Amino acid sequence: MTATTTAQRKAPRPRADALRNRERIVTAAREMFTEFGPDVPLDEIARRAGVGNATVYRNFPDRDALIREVVCSVMDRTSEAAELALAETGDAFGALERFVHASADERITALCPMVQSTFDQYHPDLVASRERIEQLVEQLMDRARTAGQLRTDVSVGDLMVAVAQLSRPPAGVGCLTLDGFVHRTLQLFLDGLRAPARSDLPGAALTMEDLRQA
């Protein structure tokens, strides 16, 4: 047995209370970033999480690290919703619908703009989370398309742009205030995705790569 292997086995695991504190910080930060934006004081996040300021800085050395963790956690939760939808049997379009509504509940579109405005959007953690979501959504759409329930002239980019725009509050309207209306608007959009299509769409189906290049 090498010294390295011994050292790895003896490395202490995070204590349960430390993990709970970290989760409380991420949850509080997600709520406050959604309500007030990325500039909310970290002291206020610590207060809502019920931990001391030192605990916040011990887990996250700067604001960028905390925002990145929040965005990744929301993206991962959204991926889990997609995996649950993929595990469903029966109505493929119904599974896609449930995923769209679940992703809106995560308020991912209120958080993701922070990635572009505060730090490197190509950070490996963000790229991995983003690719996971895109692959899962593509699978959901492929299944609904194969079942003849999803119009054939749309792609992942079309879906993600529409969800982002329709679940983002208009100027002067709080994100939480929108909750009562967003699912109604999303359902109107989803009904427009059903096959057979009622109209021809201008241009080509939008991919996520199209969005990144734009």
Coordinates of N, CA and C in Angstrom, one line a residue:
M1 N 0.9 -1.2 0.0 CA 0.0 0.0 0.0 C 0.9 1.2 0.0
T2 N 0.6 2.2 -0.9 CA 1.5 3.4 -1.0 C 1.0 4.4 0.0
A3 N 2.0 5.3 0.3 CA 1.7 6.4 1.2 C 0.5 7.3 0.7
T4 N 0.4 7.4 -0.6 CA -0.6 8.2 -1.2 C -2.0 7.6 -0.9
T5 N -2.0 6.3 -1.2 CA -3.3 5.6 -0.9 C -3.7 5.6 0.5
T6 N -2.7 5.5 1.4 CA -3.1 5.6 2.8 C -3.6 7.0 3.2
A7 N -3.0 8.0 2.6 CA -3.4 9.4 2.9 C -4.8 9.6 2.4
Q8 N -5.1 9.0 1.2 CA -6.4 9.2 0.6 C -7.5 8.6 1.5
R9 N -7.2 7.4 2.0 CA -8.2 6.7 2.8 C -8.4 7.4 4.2
K10 N -7.3 8.1 4.7 CA -7.5 8.7 5.9 C -8.0 10.1 5.8
A11 N -8.2 10.6 4.6 CA -8.8 11.9 4.4 C -10.2 12.0 5.1
P12 N -10.4 13.0 6.0 CA -11.6 13.1 6.7 C -12.8 13.4 5.8
R13 N -13.9 12.8 6.0 CA -15.1 13.2 5.3 C -15.8 14.4 5.9
P14 N -16.5 15.2 5.1 CA -17.2 16.3 5.7 C -18.2 15.8 6.7
R15 N -18.3 16.5 7.8 CA -19.2 16.2 8.9 C -20.6 16.4 8.4
A16 N -21.6 15.7 8.9 CA -23.0 15.8 8.5 C -23.5 17.2 8.8
D17 N -23.1 17.8 9.9 CA -23.6 19.2 10.1 C -23.0 20.2 9.2
A18 N -21.7 19.9 8.7 CA -21.1 20.8 7.8 C -21.8 20.7 6.4
L19 N -22.2 19.5 6.0 CA -22.9 19.4 4.8 C -24.3 20.0 4.9
R20 N -24.9 19.9 6.0 CA -26.3 20.6 6.2 C -26.1 22.1 6.1
N21 N -25.1 22.6 6.7 CA -24.9 24.1 6.6 C -24.6 24.5 5.2
R22 N -23.9 23.7 4.5 CA -23.6 24.1 3.1 C -24.9 24.1 2.3
E23 N -25.7 23.1 2.5 CA -27.0 23.0 1.8 C -27.9 24.2 2.2
R24 N -27.9 24.5 3.4 CA -28.7 25.7 3.9 C -28.3 27.0 3.2
I25 N -27.0 27.1 3.1 CA -26.4 28.3 2.4 C -26.9 28.4 1.0
V26 N -26.7 27.3 0.3 CA -27.1 27.2 -1.2 C -28.6 27.5 -1.3
T27 N -29.4 26.9 -0.5 CA -30.8 27.1 -0.6 C -31.2 28.6 -0.3
A28 N -30.6 29.1 0.7 CA -30.9 30.6 1.0 C -30.4 31.5 -0.1
A29 N -29.2 31.2 -0.7 CA -28.7 32.0 -1.7 C -29.6 31.9 -3.0
R30 N -30.1 30.7 -3.3 CA -30.9 30.5 -4.4 C -32.2 31.3 -4.3
E31 N -32.8 31.3 -3.1 CA -34.0 32.1 -2.9 C -33.7 33.6 -3.0
M32 N -32.6 34.0 -2.4 CA -32.4 35.5 -2.4 C -31.9 36.0 -3.7
F33 N -31.1 35.2 -4.4 CA -30.6 35.6 -5.8 C -31.9 35.7 -6.7
T34 N -32.8 34.8 -6.5 CA -34.0 34.9 -7.4 C -34.8 36.1 -7.0
E35 N -35.0 36.4 -5.8 CA -35.8 37.6 -5.3 C -35.1 38.9 -5.6
F36 N -33.8 39.0 -5.3 CA -33.1 40.3 -5.3 C -32.0 40.4 -6.3
G37 N -31.6 39.4 -7.0 CA -30.5 39.5 -7.9 C -29.2 39.1 -7.3
P38 N -28.1 39.1 -8.1 CA -26.8 38.5 -7.6 C -26.0 39.4 -6.6
D39 N -26.5 40.6 -6.4 CA -25.7 41.5 -5.5 C -26.2 41.5 -4.1
V40 N -27.1 40.6 -3.7 CA -27.6 40.6 -2.4 C -26.5 40.4 -1.4
P41 N -26.4 41.1 -0.3 CA -25.3 40.9 0.6 C -25.1 39.5 1.2
L42 N -23.9 39.0 1.2 CA -23.7 37.7 1.7 C -24.1 37.6 3.2
D43 N -24.0 38.7 3.9 CA -24.4 38.7 5.3 C -25.9 38.3 5.4
E44 N -26.7 38.8 4.5 CA -28.1 38.5 4.5 C -28.4 37.1 4.1
I45 N -27.6 36.5 3.2 CA -27.7 35.1 2.9 C -27.4 34.3 4.1
A46 N -26.3 34.6 4.8 CA -26.0 33.9 6.1 C -27.1 34.0 7.1
R47 N -27.7 35.1 7.2 CA -28.8 35.3 8.2 C -30.0 34.4 7.8
R48 N -30.4 34.4 6.5 CA -31.5 33.5 6.1 C -31.2 32.1 6.3
A49 N -29.9 31.7 6.0 CA -29.5 30.3 6.2 C -29.4 29.9 7.6
G50 N -29.3 30.8 8.6 CA -29.2 30.5 10.0 C -27.8 30.1 10.3
V51 N -26.8 30.6 9.6 CA -25.4 30.3 9.9 C -24.6 31.6 10.1
G52 N -23.4 31.5 10.6 CA -22.5 32.7 10.7 C -21.9 33.1 9.4
N53 N -21.4 34.3 9.3 CA -20.7 34.8 8.1 C -19.5 33.9 7.8
A54 N -18.8 33.5 8.9 CA -17.6 32.7 8.7 C -17.9 31.4 8.0
T55 N -19.0 30.8 8.3 CA -19.4 29.6 7.7 C -19.6 29.7 6.2
V56 N -20.2 30.9 5.8 CA -20.4 31.1 4.4 C -19.1 31.2 3.7
Y57 N -18.1 32.0 4.2 CA -16.9 32.2 3.6 C -16.0 30.9 3.6
R58 N -16.2 30.1 4.6 CA -15.5 28.8 4.7 C -15.9 27.9 3.6
N59 N -17.1 27.9 3.2 CA -17.6 27.1 2.1 C -17.4 27.7 0.7
F60 N -17.5 29.1 0.7 CA -17.5 29.7 -0.6 C -16.6 31.0 -0.4
P61 N -15.4 30.9 -1.0 CA -14.4 32.0 -0.8 C -14.8 33.3 -1.3
D62 N -15.7 33.3 -2.3 CA -16.1 34.6 -2.9 C -17.5 34.5 -3.5
R63 N -18.1 35.6 -3.9 CA -19.5 35.6 -4.4 C -19.6 34.7 -5.7
D64 N -18.6 34.8 -6.6 CA -18.6 34.0 -7.8 C -18.8 32.5 -7.5
A65 N -18.0 32.0 -6.5 CA -18.1 30.6 -6.1 C -19.5 30.2 -5.6
L66 N -20.1 31.1 -4.9 CA -21.5 30.8 -4.4 C -22.5 30.8 -5.5
I67 N -22.4 31.8 -6.4 CA -23.4 31.9 -7.5 C -23.2 30.7 -8.4
R68 N -22.0 30.3 -8.7 CA -21.7 29.1 -9.5 C -22.4 27.9 -8.9
E69 N -22.2 27.7 -7.6 CA -22.7 26.6 -6.9 C -24.3 26.6 -7.0
V70 N -24.9 27.8 -6.8 CA -26.3 27.9 -6.9 C -26.8 27.5 -8.3
V71 N -26.2 28.1 -9.3 CA -26.7 27.8 -10.6 C -26.5 26.3 -11.0
C72 N -25.3 25.8 -10.6 CA -25.1 24.3 -10.9 C -26.1 23.5 -10.2
S73 N -26.5 23.8 -8.9 CA -27.4 23.0 -8.2 C -28.8 23.1 -8.8
V74 N -29.2 24.3 -9.3 CA -30.5 24.4 -9.9 C -30.5 23.6 -11.3
M75 N -29.4 23.7 -12.0 CA -29.3 23.0 -13.3 C -29.4 21.5 -13.0
D76 N -28.7 21.0 -11.9 CA -28.7 19.6 -11.6 C -30.1 19.1 -11.2
R77 N -30.8 20.0 -10.4 CA -32.2 19.6 -10.0 C -33.1 19.6 -11.3
T78 N -32.9 20.5 -12.2 CA -33.6 20.5 -13.5 C -33.3 19.2 -14.3
S79 N -32.1 18.8 -14.3 CA -31.7 17.5 -15.0 C -32.4 16.3 -14.3
E80 N -32.5 16.4 -13.0 CA -33.2 15.3 -12.3 C -34.7 15.2 -12.7
A81 N -35.3 16.4 -12.9 CA -36.7 16.4 -13.3 C -36.8 15.8 -14.7
A82 N -35.8 16.1 -15.6 CA -35.8 15.5 -16.9 C -35.7 14.0 -16.9
E83 N -34.8 13.5 -16.0 CA -34.6 12.1 -15.8 C -35.9 11.4 -15.3
L84 N -36.6 12.1 -14.4 CA -37.9 11.5 -14.0 C -38.9 11.4 -15.1
A85 N -38.9 12.5 -15.9 CA -39.8 12.5 -17.1 C -39.5 11.4 -18.1
L86 N -38.2 11.2 -18.3 CA -37.7 10.1 -19.2 C -38.1 8.7 -18.7
A87 N -38.2 8.6 -17.4 CA -38.5 7.3 -16.8 C -40.0 7.0 -16.9
E88 N -40.8 8.0 -17.2 CA -42.2 7.7 -17.3 C -42.5 6.9 -18.6
T89 N -43.6 6.1 -18.5 CA -44.1 5.4 -19.7 C -45.4 6.0 -20.1
G90 N -45.8 5.7 -21.3 CA -47.1 6.3 -21.8 C -46.9 7.5 -22.6
D91 N -47.6 8.6 -22.2 CA -47.7 9.8 -23.0 C -46.4 10.5 -23.0
A92 N -45.7 10.5 -24.2 CA -44.3 11.1 -24.3 C -44.4 12.6 -24.2
F93 N -45.5 13.2 -24.8 CA -45.6 14.6 -24.8 C -46.0 15.1 -23.4
G94 N -46.8 14.3 -22.7 CA -47.2 14.7 -21.3 C -45.9 14.7 -20.5
A95 N -45.0 13.8 -20.7 CA -43.7 13.8 -19.9 C -42.9 15.1 -20.2
L96 N -42.9 15.5 -21.5 CA -42.2 16.7 -21.8 C -42.9 17.9 -21.2
E97 N -44.2 17.9 -21.2 CA -44.9 19.0 -20.5 C -44.6 19.1 -19.0
R98 N -44.6 18.0 -18.4 CA -44.3 18.0 -16.9 C -42.9 18.5 -16.6
F99 N -41.9 18.1 -17.5 CA -40.6 18.6 -17.3 C -40.5 20.1 -17.5
V100 N -41.2 20.7 -18.5 CA -41.2 22.1 -18.7 C -41.7 22.9 -17.5
H101 N -42.8 22.4 -17.0 CA -43.4 23.0 -15.8 C -42.5 22.9 -14.6
A102 N -41.9 21.7 -14.4 CA -40.9 21.5 -13.3 C -39.7 22.4 -13.4
S103 N -39.2 22.6 -14.6 CA -38.0 23.5 -14.8 C -38.4 24.9 -14.5
A104 N -39.6 25.3 -14.8 CA -40.1 26.7 -14.4 C -40.1 26.9 -12.9
D105 N -40.5 25.8 -12.2 CA -40.6 25.9 -10.8 C -39.2 26.1 -10.1
E106 N -38.2 25.6 -10.8 CA -36.8 25.8 -10.3 C -36.3 27.2 -10.5
R107 N -37.1 28.0 -11.3 CA -36.7 29.3 -11.6 C -35.3 29.4 -12.3
I108 N -34.9 28.4 -13.1 CA -33.6 28.4 -13.6 C -33.4 29.6 -14.5
T109 N -34.4 30.1 -15.2 CA -34.2 31.3 -16.1 C -33.9 32.6 -15.3
A110 N -34.3 32.6 -14.0 CA -34.0 33.8 -13.2 C -32.6 33.8 -12.7
L111 N -32.0 32.6 -12.7 CA -30.6 32.5 -12.2 C -29.5 32.4 -13.3
C112 N -29.8 31.8 -14.4 CA -28.8 31.5 -15.4 C -28.2 32.8 -16.0
P113 N -29.0 33.9 -16.1 CA -28.3 35.2 -16.6 C -27.2 35.6 -15.8
M114 N -27.1 35.2 -14.5 CA -26.0 35.6 -13.7 C -24.7 35.0 -14.2
V115 N -24.8 33.9 -14.9 CA -23.6 33.2 -15.3 C -22.8 34.1 -16.3
Q116 N -23.5 34.8 -17.2 CA -22.9 35.6 -18.2 C -22.4 36.9 -17.6
S117 N -23.1 37.4 -16.6 CA -22.8 38.7 -16.1 C -21.8 38.7 -14.9
T118 N -21.4 37.6 -14.4 CA -20.6 37.6 -13.2 C -19.3 36.9 -13.3
F119 N -19.2 35.8 -14.1 CA -18.0 35.0 -14.2 C -18.0 34.1 -15.4
D120 N -17.0 33.3 -15.5 CA -16.7 32.5 -16.7 C -17.8 31.5 -16.9
Q121 N -18.6 31.7 -18.0 CA -19.7 30.8 -18.3 C -19.2 29.4 -18.8
Y122 N -17.9 29.3 -19.1 CA -17.3 28.1 -19.6 C -16.6 27.3 -18.4
H123 N -16.9 27.7 -17.2 CA -16.3 26.9 -16.1 C -16.7 25.4 -16.2
P124 N -15.8 24.5 -16.0 CA -16.1 23.1 -16.2 C -17.4 22.6 -15.5
D125 N -17.6 23.1 -14.3 CA -18.8 22.6 -13.6 C -20.1 23.1 -14.3
L126 N -20.1 24.3 -14.8 CA -21.2 24.8 -15.5 C -21.4 24.1 -16.9
V127 N -20.3 23.9 -17.6 CA -20.4 23.2 -18.9 C -21.0 21.8 -18.7
A128 N -20.5 21.1 -17.7 CA -21.0 19.7 -17.4 C -22.5 19.7 -17.1
S129 N -22.9 20.6 -16.3 CA -24.3 20.7 -15.9 C -25.2 21.1 -17.1
R130 N -24.7 22.0 -17.9 CA -25.4 22.5 -19.1 C -25.6 21.3 -20.1
E131 N -24.5 20.6 -20.4 CA -24.5 19.5 -21.4 C -25.5 18.4 -20.9
R132 N -25.5 18.2 -19.6 CA -26.4 17.1 -19.1 C -27.8 17.5 -19.4
I133 N -28.2 18.7 -19.1 CA -29.6 19.2 -19.4 C -29.9 19.1 -20.8
E134 N -29.0 19.6 -21.7 CA -29.3 19.6 -23.1 C -29.5 18.2 -23.7
Q135 N -28.7 17.2 -23.2 CA -28.8 15.9 -23.7 C -30.2 15.3 -23.3
L136 N -30.6 15.5 -22.0 CA -31.8 15.0 -21.5 C -33.0 15.6 -22.2
V137 N -33.0 16.9 -22.4 CA -34.1 17.5 -23.1 C -34.2 17.0 -24.5
E138 N -33.1 16.8 -25.2 CA -33.1 16.3 -26.5 C -33.8 14.9 -26.6
Q139 N -33.5 14.1 -25.6 CA -34.1 12.8 -25.5 C -35.6 12.9 -25.3
L140 N -36.0 13.8 -24.4 CA -37.4 14.0 -24.2 C -38.1 14.4 -25.5
M141 N -37.5 15.4 -26.2 CA -38.1 15.8 -27.4 C -38.1 14.8 -28.5
D142 N -37.0 14.0 -28.6 CA -37.0 12.9 -29.6 C -38.1 11.9 -29.4
R143 N -38.3 11.6 -28.1 CA -39.3 10.6 -27.8 C -40.7 11.1 -28.2
A144 N -41.0 12.4 -27.9 CA -42.3 12.9 -28.2 C -42.4 13.0 -29.8
R145 N -41.3 13.4 -30.4 CA -41.3 13.5 -31.9 C -41.5 12.1 -32.6
T146 N -40.9 11.1 -32.0 CA -41.0 9.7 -32.6 C -42.5 9.2 -32.4
A147 N -43.1 9.7 -31.3 CA -44.5 9.3 -31.0 C -45.5 10.0 -31.9
G148 N -45.0 11.0 -32.7 CA -45.9 11.8 -33.6 C -46.6 12.9 -32.8
Q149 N -46.1 13.2 -31.6 CA -46.9 14.2 -30.8 C -46.2 15.6 -30.8
L150 N -44.9 15.6 -31.2 CA -44.2 16.9 -31.2 C -43.9 17.3 -32.7
R151 N -44.2 18.5 -33.0 CA -44.0 19.0 -34.4 C -42.5 18.8 -34.7
T152 N -42.2 18.6 -36.0 CA -40.9 18.2 -36.4 C -39.9 19.3 -36.7
D153 N -40.4 20.6 -36.7 CA -39.6 21.7 -37.1 C -39.1 22.5 -35.9
V154 N -39.0 21.9 -34.7 CA -38.5 22.5 -33.5 C -37.4 21.7 -32.9
S155 N -36.5 22.4 -32.2 CA -35.3 21.7 -31.5 C -35.2 22.2 -30.1
V156 N -34.1 21.7 -29.5 CA -33.9 22.0 -28.0 C -33.8 23.5 -27.8
G157 N -33.1 24.2 -28.7 CA -32.9 25.7 -28.6 C -34.2 26.4 -28.6
D158 N -35.2 26.0 -29.5 CA -36.5 26.6 -29.5 C -37.2 26.5 -28.2
L159 N -37.1 25.3 -27.6 CA -37.8 25.0 -26.3 C -37.2 25.9 -25.2
M160 N -35.8 25.9 -25.1 CA -35.2 26.5 -24.0 C -35.3 28.0 -24.1
V161 N -35.3 28.6 -25.3 CA -35.5 30.1 -25.5 C -36.9 30.4 -25.0
A162 N -37.9 29.7 -25.5 CA -39.3 30.0 -25.1 C -39.5 29.9 -23.6
V163 N -39.0 28.8 -23.0 CA -39.2 28.6 -21.5 C -38.5 29.8 -20.8
A164 N -37.3 30.2 -21.2 CA -36.6 31.2 -20.6 C -37.4 32.5 -20.7
Q165 N -37.9 32.8 -21.8 CA -38.6 34.1 -22.0 C -39.9 34.1 -21.3
L166 N -40.7 33.0 -21.3 CA -42.0 33.0 -20.8 C -42.0 32.9 -19.3
S167 N -40.9 32.4 -18.7 CA -40.9 32.2 -17.2 C -40.1 33.3 -16.6
R168 N -39.6 34.3 -17.3 CA -38.8 35.4 -16.8 C -39.8 36.6 -16.5
P169 N -39.8 37.2 -15.4 CA -40.7 38.3 -15.1 C -40.5 39.5 -15.9
P170 N -41.5 40.2 -16.4 CA -41.3 41.4 -17.1 C -40.7 42.5 -16.2
A171 N -40.2 43.5 -16.8 CA -39.6 44.6 -16.0 C -40.6 45.2 -15.0
G172 N -40.2 45.3 -13.8 CA -41.0 45.9 -12.7 C -41.9 44.9 -12.0
V173 N -41.8 43.6 -12.4 CA -42.6 42.5 -11.8 C -41.7 41.5 -11.1
G174 N -41.9 41.3 -9.8 CA -41.1 40.4 -9.1 C -41.2 38.9 -9.5
C175 N -40.1 38.2 -9.4 CA -40.1 36.8 -9.9 C -41.2 36.0 -9.1
L176 N -41.3 36.2 -7.8 CA -42.3 35.4 -7.0 C -43.7 35.8 -7.4
T177 N -43.9 37.1 -7.8 CA -45.3 37.5 -8.2 C -45.7 36.8 -9.5
L178 N -44.8 36.4 -10.3 CA -45.1 35.8 -11.6 C -45.6 34.3 -11.4
D179 N -45.3 33.7 -10.3 CA -45.6 32.3 -10.1 C -47.0 31.9 -10.5
G180 N -48.0 32.7 -10.2 CA -49.4 32.4 -10.4 C -49.8 32.4 -11.9
F181 N -48.9 32.9 -12.7 CA -49.3 33.1 -14.1 C -48.4 32.3 -15.1
V182 N -47.2 32.0 -14.7 CA -46.2 31.4 -15.6 C -46.6 30.1 -16.2
H183 N -47.2 29.2 -15.4 CA -47.6 27.9 -15.9 C -48.8 28.0 -16.9
R184 N -49.6 29.0 -16.8 CA -50.7 29.3 -17.8 C -50.0 29.6 -19.1
T185 N -49.1 30.5 -19.1 CA -48.4 31.0 -20.3 C -47.6 29.8 -20.9
L186 N -46.9 29.1 -20.1 CA -46.1 27.9 -20.6 C -47.0 26.9 -21.3
Q187 N -48.2 26.7 -20.7 CA -49.1 25.7 -21.3 C -49.6 26.2 -22.7
L188 N -49.8 27.5 -22.9 CA -50.2 28.0 -24.2 C -49.1 27.7 -25.2
F189 N -47.8 27.9 -24.8 CA -46.7 27.6 -25.6 C -46.6 26.1 -26.0
L190 N -46.8 25.3 -24.9 CA -46.7 23.8 -25.1 C -47.8 23.3 -26.1
D191 N -48.9 23.9 -26.0 CA -50.0 23.5 -27.0 C -49.6 23.8 -28.4
G192 N -48.8 24.8 -28.6 CA -48.3 25.2 -29.9 C -47.2 24.2 -30.4
L193 N -46.6 23.4 -29.6 CA -45.6 22.5 -30.0 C -46.2 21.2 -30.5
R194 N -47.5 21.0 -30.2 CA -48.1 19.7 -30.6 C -48.2 19.5 -32.1
A195 N -48.0 18.2 -32.5 CA -48.2 17.8 -33.9 C -49.7 17.4 -34.0
P196 N -50.3 17.6 -35.2 CA -49.8 18.3 -36.3 C -49.6 19.8 -36.2
A197 N -48.6 20.4 -36.8 CA -48.4 21.8 -36.7 C -49.5 22.6 -37.5
R198 N -49.9 23.7 -36.9 CA -50.9 24.5 -37.6 C -50.4 25.6 -38.5
S199 N -49.0 25.7 -38.5 CA -48.4 26.7 -39.4 C -47.0 26.3 -39.7
D200 N -46.4 27.0 -40.7 CA -45.0 26.8 -41.0 C -44.2 27.9 -40.2
L201 N -43.1 27.5 -39.5 CA -42.3 28.4 -38.8 C -41.2 29.0 -39.7
P202 N -40.9 30.3 -39.6 CA -39.9 30.9 -40.4 C -38.5 30.4 -39.9
G203 N -37.5 30.3 -40.8 CA -36.2 29.9 -40.4 C -36.1 28.4 -40.1
A204 N -35.0 28.0 -39.5 CA -34.7 26.6 -39.2 C -34.8 26.4 -37.7
A205 N -35.0 25.1 -37.3 CA -35.0 24.7 -35.9 C -33.8 25.2 -35.2
L206 N -33.9 25.8 -34.0 CA -32.9 26.4 -33.2 C -32.2 25.4 -32.3
T207 N -30.9 25.3 -32.5 CA -30.1 24.4 -31.6 C -29.4 25.3 -30.5
M208 N -28.9 24.6 -29.4 CA -28.2 25.3 -28.4 C -26.9 25.9 -28.9
E209 N -26.3 25.2 -29.9 CA -25.1 25.8 -30.5 C -25.3 27.1 -31.2
D210 N -26.5 27.1 -31.9 CA -26.9 28.4 -32.5 C -26.9 29.5 -31.5
L211 N -27.5 29.2 -30.4 CA -27.6 30.3 -29.3 C -26.3 30.7 -28.8
R212 N -25.4 29.8 -28.6 CA -24.1 30.1 -28.1 C -23.3 30.9 -29.1
Q213 N -23.4 30.6 -30.4 CA -22.7 31.4 -31.4 C -23.3 32.8 -31.5
A214 N -24.6 32.9 -31.3 CA -25.2 34.2 -31.4 C -24.8 35.1 -30.3

